[in-house]
């Protein structure tokens, strides 16, 4: 983490808390990673249809019984299934059809990003580290994510109102925010942009249910938090894992009800909410460094949260004290 004044925090190394083979993270290009997952599914026996487009989910009453698909040749067919898993990402095929998507009013954010070749990297162990760099006045922040082939993903996140207030182009917005973040500008200076700028907004949302009769939502088709802790892929994979267990049990019991297919929802949402409290804390100006200095015994729990180990009750040992510190900060701000 790099503050708006340029002060850099000590890195959080996941292996410090629980050294094992999964105590590291991987920086991946999403298109390559997604293809790897799809190829693996195919190798395990899944029938993969390339070039097909899901037009709609098919419902009979309240039960989802399949999908309507457009094939590569333009023909349309109905594909029936015992259970339909909506993994359509932010297309939200079922969520939009049922109008169950709910945006987070406290996270009305937008982002603009691009890729740079040859931008600077940290030294040694930190070469592949994700950096979070705040802009002046803490109005926004940059992500700085090193990828392979000497490419770095660089993006800025701020409120929708601040980001698009001047009706500038995406490039002009990016450069304006870069001027407000010397730590990011210095790192990008040596790089050459590869490709154009991209943008999205209002990306923090959640559907009001994870499942219904004959259908399940996983990944971004259910919800997305915020990119600050890079939790998107983790939560998507975790929801898929938990949903798969519920679906397997549902088929064995011949119970394809919303209750059975969604029995994993409460636990998943509880973990997601713990992560959300971290997101809220960041935008309120919460300092992990100050928190750890006051509570040195909590460092391992903070690492648990940052690594995504949010589905066990023991992490509340740090989340609850953090909430108290946030309340104290708000009280001090109110009385200033």
PDB file of C-alpha atoms in Angstrom, residues 10 34 41 44 67 102 109-110 114-115 158 171 216 225 228-229 236 258 265-266 278 296 318 324:
ATOM      1  CA  UNK A  10       5.522  -2.969   4.736  1.00  0.00           C
ATOM      2  CA  UNK A  34     -10.065 -18.631 -18.276  1.00  0.00           C
ATOM      3  CA  UNK A  41     -13.078 -28.829 -17.770  1.00  0.00           C
ATOM      4  CA  UNK A  44     -12.440 -33.891 -17.474  1.00  0.00           C
ATOM      5  CA  UNK A  67     -31.361 -22.234 -21.806  1.00  0.00           C
ATOM      6  CA  UNK A 102     -28.831  -4.912  -6.181  1.00  0.00           C
ATOM      7  CA  UNK A 109     -17.160   3.522  -8.184  1.00  0.00           C
ATOM      8  CA  UNK A 110     -15.713   3.624 -11.681  1.00  0.00           C
ATOM      9  CA  UNK A 114      -4.661   0.070 -19.569  1.00  0.00           C
ATOM     10  CA  UNK A 115      -1.631  -2.192 -20.002  1.00  0.00           C
ATOM     11  CA  UNK A 158     -12.589   6.555  -7.908  1.00  0.00           C
ATOM     12  CA  UNK A 171      -7.046   8.621 -21.736  1.00  0.00           C
ATOM     13  CA  UNK A 216     -27.707 -21.436  -9.288  1.00  0.00           C
ATOM     14  CA  UNK A 225     -17.336  -6.515  -4.503  1.00  0.00           C
ATOM     15  CA  UNK A 228      -9.235  -3.193  -4.079  1.00  0.00           C
ATOM     16  CA  UNK A 229      -8.297  -6.608  -2.636  1.00  0.00           C
ATOM     17  CA  UNK A 236     -15.854 -16.694  -8.140  1.00  0.00           C
ATOM     18  CA  UNK A 258     -33.984 -23.420  -4.155  1.00  0.00           C
ATOM     19  CA  UNK A 265     -25.413 -19.196   0.275  1.00  0.00           C
ATOM     20  CA  UNK A 266     -25.450 -18.045   3.914  1.00  0.00           C
ATOM     21  CA  UNK A 278     -12.458  -4.467   4.582  1.00  0.00           C
ATOM     22  CA  UNK A 296       0.569  -6.410  16.869  1.00  0.00           C
ATOM     23  CA  UNK A 318      -9.751  -9.066  13.776  1.00  0.00           C
ATOM     24  CA  UNK A 324     -14.435  -0.491  16.494  1.00  0.00           C
TER      25      UNK A 324
END
